[in-house]
């Protein structure tokens, strides 16, 4: 959220840990993964993301995000870690950010 000067405030380590642990959610609220997983199960071949001429279904996005999550875990990334991400706007960026959330890290 921007402050009164219009500048964006950095997330505190405490808020980052709460987000990663899921302790900042409202009762009965669904996470991004709850929503995506439900859609993957219901309609896995629906279009999920498009970037230029690349089109990924929810199933493809899910598989790519699991690959990212597995690689991050192998590299030692753990829940609550803050991970810098540098990537052009692309389907790979979406998979990377979702992979980070699968691990419980923030970006």
Coordinates of N, CA and C in Angstrom, one line a residue:
X1 N 0.8 -1.2 0.0 CA 0.0 0.0 0.0 C 0.9 1.2 0.0
X2 N 0.5 2.2 -0.8 CA 1.3 3.5 -0.8 C 1.0 4.3 0.5
X3 N 2.1 5.0 0.9 CA 1.9 5.9 2.1 C 1.3 7.2 1.6
X4 N 1.2 8.2 2.5 CA 0.7 9.5 2.1 C 1.5 10.2 1.0
X5 N 2.8 9.9 0.9 CA 3.6 10.5 -0.1 C 3.5 9.8 -1.5
X6 N 2.7 8.7 -1.5 CA 2.6 7.9 -2.8 C 3.7 6.9 -2.9
X7 N 4.6 6.8 -2.0 CA 5.7 5.8 -2.0 C 5.1 4.5 -1.4
X8 N 5.6 3.4 -1.9 CA 5.2 2.1 -1.4 C 6.0 1.7 -0.3
X9 N 5.4 1.1 0.7 CA 6.1 0.7 1.9 C 6.5 -0.8 1.8
X10 N 7.7 -1.1 2.3 CA 8.2 -2.4 2.2 C 7.4 -3.3 3.3
X11 N 7.2 -4.5 3.0 CA 6.6 -5.4 3.9 C 7.6 -5.8 5.1
X12 N 7.1 -5.8 6.3 CA 8.0 -6.1 7.4 C 8.3 -7.6 7.5
X13 N 9.4 -8.0 8.0 CA 9.6 -9.4 8.2 C 8.5 -10.2 8.9
X14 N 7.9 -9.5 9.9 CA 6.8 -10.1 10.7 C 5.6 -10.4 9.8
X15 N 5.2 -9.4 9.0 CA 4.1 -9.6 8.1 C 4.4 -10.6 7.0
X16 N 5.7 -10.7 6.6 CA 6.1 -11.7 5.6 C 5.9 -13.1 6.2
X17 N 6.4 -13.2 7.4 CA 6.2 -14.6 8.1 C 4.8 -14.9 8.3
X18 N 3.9 -13.9 8.7 CA 2.5 -14.2 8.9 C 1.9 -14.6 7.5
X19 N 2.2 -13.9 6.5 CA 1.7 -14.3 5.1 C 2.1 -15.7 4.8
X20 N 3.4 -16.0 4.9 CA 3.9 -17.3 4.6 C 3.2 -18.4 5.4
X21 N 2.9 -18.1 6.6 CA 2.3 -19.1 7.5 C 0.8 -19.2 7.3
X22 N 0.3 -18.2 6.6 CA -1.2 -18.2 6.4 C -2.0 -17.7 7.6
X23 N -1.3 -17.1 8.6 CA -1.9 -16.6 9.8 C -2.6 -15.3 9.7
X24 N -2.4 -14.6 8.5 CA -3.1 -13.3 8.4 C -4.4 -13.4 7.6
X25 N -4.8 -14.6 7.3 CA -6.1 -14.8 6.5 C -7.3 -14.7 7.4
X26 N -8.4 -14.2 6.8 CA -9.6 -14.2 7.5 C -10.2 -15.6 7.6
X27 N -11.0 -15.9 8.6 CA -11.6 -17.2 8.7 C -12.4 -17.5 7.4
X28 N -12.4 -18.8 7.0 CA -13.1 -19.2 5.8 C -12.6 -18.6 4.5
X29 N -11.5 -17.9 4.5 CA -11.0 -17.3 3.2 C -10.2 -18.4 2.5
X30 N -10.1 -18.2 1.2 CA -9.4 -19.2 0.4 C -8.1 -18.6 0.0
X31 N -7.0 -19.4 -0.1 CA -5.8 -18.9 -0.6 C -5.8 -18.9 -2.2
X32 N -4.8 -18.3 -2.8 CA -4.7 -18.3 -4.2 C -4.6 -19.8 -4.7
X33 N -3.9 -20.6 -3.9 CA -3.8 -22.0 -4.3 C -5.0 -22.8 -4.1
X34 N -5.9 -22.5 -3.1 CA -7.2 -23.1 -3.0 C -8.0 -22.9 -4.3
X35 N -8.0 -21.6 -4.7 CA -8.8 -21.3 -5.9 C -8.2 -21.9 -7.2
X36 N -6.9 -21.9 -7.4 CA -6.3 -22.5 -8.5 C -6.4 -24.0 -8.5
X37 N -6.1 -24.6 -7.4 CA -6.3 -26.1 -7.3 C -7.7 -26.5 -7.6
X38 N -8.7 -25.8 -7.1 CA -10.1 -26.1 -7.5 C -10.3 -26.1 -9.0
X39 N -9.8 -25.0 -9.6 CA -10.0 -24.9 -11.0 C -9.2 -25.9 -11.8
X40 N -8.0 -26.3 -11.3 CA -7.2 -27.3 -12.0 C -8.0 -28.6 -12.0
X41 N -8.6 -28.9 -10.9 CA -9.4 -30.2 -10.7 C -10.7 -30.2 -11.6
X42 N -11.3 -29.0 -11.7 CA -12.6 -28.9 -12.4 C -12.3 -28.8 -14.0
X43 N -11.4 -27.9 -14.3 CA -11.2 -27.6 -15.7 C -9.7 -27.4 -16.0
X44 N -8.9 -28.5 -16.0 CA -7.5 -28.4 -16.2 C -7.0 -27.9 -17.5
X45 N -7.8 -28.0 -18.5 CA -7.4 -27.5 -19.9 C -7.8 -26.1 -20.2
X46 N -8.5 -25.4 -19.3 CA -8.8 -24.0 -19.5 C -7.6 -23.2 -19.6
X47 N -7.7 -22.1 -20.3 CA -6.5 -21.2 -20.5 C -6.3 -20.5 -19.2
X48 N -5.1 -20.5 -18.7 CA -4.7 -19.9 -17.4 C -3.9 -18.6 -17.6
X49 N -2.9 -18.6 -18.5 CA -2.0 -17.5 -18.7 C -1.6 -17.4 -20.2
X50 N -1.5 -16.2 -20.7 CA -1.0 -15.9 -22.0 C 0.0 -14.9 -22.0
X51 N 1.1 -15.1 -22.8 CA 2.1 -14.1 -22.9 C 2.7 -14.2 -24.4
X52 N 2.5 -13.1 -25.1 CA 2.8 -13.1 -26.5 C 2.1 -14.3 -27.2
X53 N 2.9 -15.3 -27.7 CA 2.3 -16.4 -28.4 C 2.3 -17.7 -27.6
X54 N 2.6 -17.5 -26.3 CA 2.6 -18.7 -25.4 C 1.3 -18.7 -24.6
X55 N 0.6 -19.9 -24.7 CA -0.6 -20.1 -24.0 C -0.5 -21.3 -23.1
X56 N -0.7 -21.1 -21.8 CA -0.7 -22.3 -20.8 C -2.0 -22.5 -20.2
X57 N -2.4 -23.8 -20.1 CA -3.6 -24.2 -19.4 C -3.3 -24.2 -17.9
X58 N -4.3 -24.3 -17.1 CA -4.1 -24.4 -15.7 C -3.2 -25.6 -15.3
X59 N -3.4 -26.7 -16.0 CA -2.6 -27.9 -15.8 C -1.1 -27.6 -16.1
X60 N -0.8 -26.9 -17.2 CA 0.6 -26.6 -17.5 C 1.1 -25.6 -16.5
X61 N 0.4 -24.6 -16.1 CA 0.8 -23.7 -15.1 C 1.1 -24.4 -13.8
X62 N 0.3 -25.3 -13.4 CA 0.4 -26.1 -12.2 C 1.8 -26.8 -12.2
X63 N 2.0 -27.5 -13.3 CA 3.2 -28.3 -13.5 C 4.5 -27.5 -13.4
X64 N 4.4 -26.3 -14.1 CA 5.6 -25.4 -14.1 C 5.8 -24.8 -12.7
X65 N 4.8 -24.5 -12.0 CA 4.9 -23.9 -10.6 C 5.5 -25.0 -9.7
X66 N 5.1 -26.3 -9.9 CA 5.7 -27.3 -9.0 C 7.2 -27.5 -9.3
X67 N 7.6 -27.4 -10.6 CA 9.0 -27.4 -10.9 C 9.8 -26.3 -10.2
X68 N 9.2 -25.1 -10.3 CA 9.9 -24.0 -9.6 C 10.0 -24.3 -8.1
X69 N 8.9 -24.7 -7.5 CA 8.9 -25.0 -6.1 C 9.9 -26.0 -5.7
X70 N 10.0 -27.1 -6.5 CA 11.0 -28.2 -6.2 C 12.4 -27.6 -6.3
X71 N 12.7 -26.8 -7.3 CA 14.0 -26.2 -7.5 C 14.3 -25.3 -6.3
X72 N 13.4 -24.5 -5.9 CA 13.6 -23.6 -4.8 C 13.9 -24.4 -3.5
X73 N 13.2 -25.5 -3.3 CA 13.4 -26.3 -2.1 C 14.8 -26.9 -2.1
X74 N 15.2 -27.4 -3.3 CA 16.6 -27.9 -3.5 C 17.6 -26.9 -3.2
X75 N 17.3 -25.7 -3.5 CA 18.3 -24.6 -3.3 C 18.3 -24.1 -1.8
X76 N 17.4 -24.6 -1.0 CA 17.3 -24.3 0.4 C 16.3 -23.2 0.8
X77 N 15.4 -22.8 -0.1 CA 14.4 -21.8 0.2 C 13.4 -22.5 1.1
X78 N 13.0 -21.8 2.1 CA 12.1 -22.3 3.1 C 10.9 -21.3 3.4
X79 N 9.8 -21.8 4.0 CA 8.7 -20.9 4.3 C 9.2 -19.6 5.0
X80 N 8.7 -18.5 4.6 CA 9.1 -17.2 5.2 C 10.3 -16.5 4.6
X81 N 11.0 -17.3 3.7 CA 12.2 -16.6 3.1 C 11.7 -15.6 2.1
X82 N 12.5 -14.5 1.9 CA 12.2 -13.5 0.9 C 13.1 -13.8 -0.3
X83 N 12.5 -13.9 -1.4 CA 13.3 -14.3 -2.6 C 13.1 -13.2 -3.7
X84 N 14.2 -12.6 -4.2 CA 14.1 -11.6 -5.2 C 13.9 -12.4 -6.5
X85 N 13.0 -11.7 -7.4 CA 12.7 -12.3 -8.7 C 12.9 -11.3 -9.8
X86 N 13.7 -11.7 -10.8 CA 13.9 -10.8 -11.9 C 13.5 -11.6 -13.2
X87 N 12.5 -11.1 -13.8 CA 12.0 -11.9 -15.0 C 11.1 -10.9 -15.8
X88 N 11.2 -11.0 -17.1 CA 10.2 -10.3 -18.0 C 8.8 -10.8 -17.7
X89 N 7.9 -10.0 -18.1 CA 6.5 -10.4 -18.0 C 6.3 -11.5 -18.9
X90 N 5.9 -12.7 -18.4 CA 5.8 -13.9 -19.2 C 5.0 -15.0 -18.4
X91 N 4.7 -16.1 -19.1 CA 4.1 -17.2 -18.4 C 5.1 -17.7 -17.3
X92 N 6.4 -17.7 -17.6 CA 7.4 -18.1 -16.7 C 7.4 -17.3 -15.4
X93 N 7.2 -16.0 -15.5 CA 7.1 -15.1 -14.3 C 5.9 -15.6 -13.4
X94 N 4.8 -15.8 -14.0 CA 3.6 -16.3 -13.3 C 3.9 -17.6 -12.6
X95 N 4.5 -18.6 -13.3 CA 4.9 -19.8 -12.7 C 5.9 -19.7 -11.6
X96 N 6.8 -18.7 -11.8 CA 7.9 -18.5 -10.7 C 7.2 -17.9 -9.5
X97 N 6.4 -17.0 -9.6 CA 5.7 -16.4 -8.4 C 4.8 -17.4 -7.7
X98 N 4.1 -18.1 -8.5 CA 3.2 -19.2 -7.9 C 4.1 -20.3 -7.2
X99 N 5.2 -20.6 -7.8 CA 6.1 -21.6 -7.2 C 6.7 -21.1 -5.9
X100 N 7.0 -19.8 -5.9 CA 7.4 -19.2 -4.6 C 6.4 -19.4 -3.5
X101 N 5.1 -19.1 -3.9 CA 4.1 -19.2 -2.9 C 3.8 -20.7 -2.5
X102 N 4.1 -21.6 -3.4 CA 3.9 -23.0 -3.0 C 4.9 -23.4 -1.9
X103 N 6.1 -22.8 -2.0 CA 7.1 -23.1 -1.0 C 6.8 -22.3 0.3
X104 N 6.1 -21.3 0.2 CA 5.8 -20.4 1.4 C 6.7 -19.2 1.5
X105 N 7.5 -19.0 0.5 CA 8.4 -17.9 0.4 C 7.6 -16.6 -0.1
X106 N 8.2 -15.5 0.1 CA 7.6 -14.2 -0.5 C 8.5 -13.6 -1.5
X107 N 8.0 -12.7 -2.2 CA 8.9 -12.1 -3.3 C 8.7 -10.6 -3.2

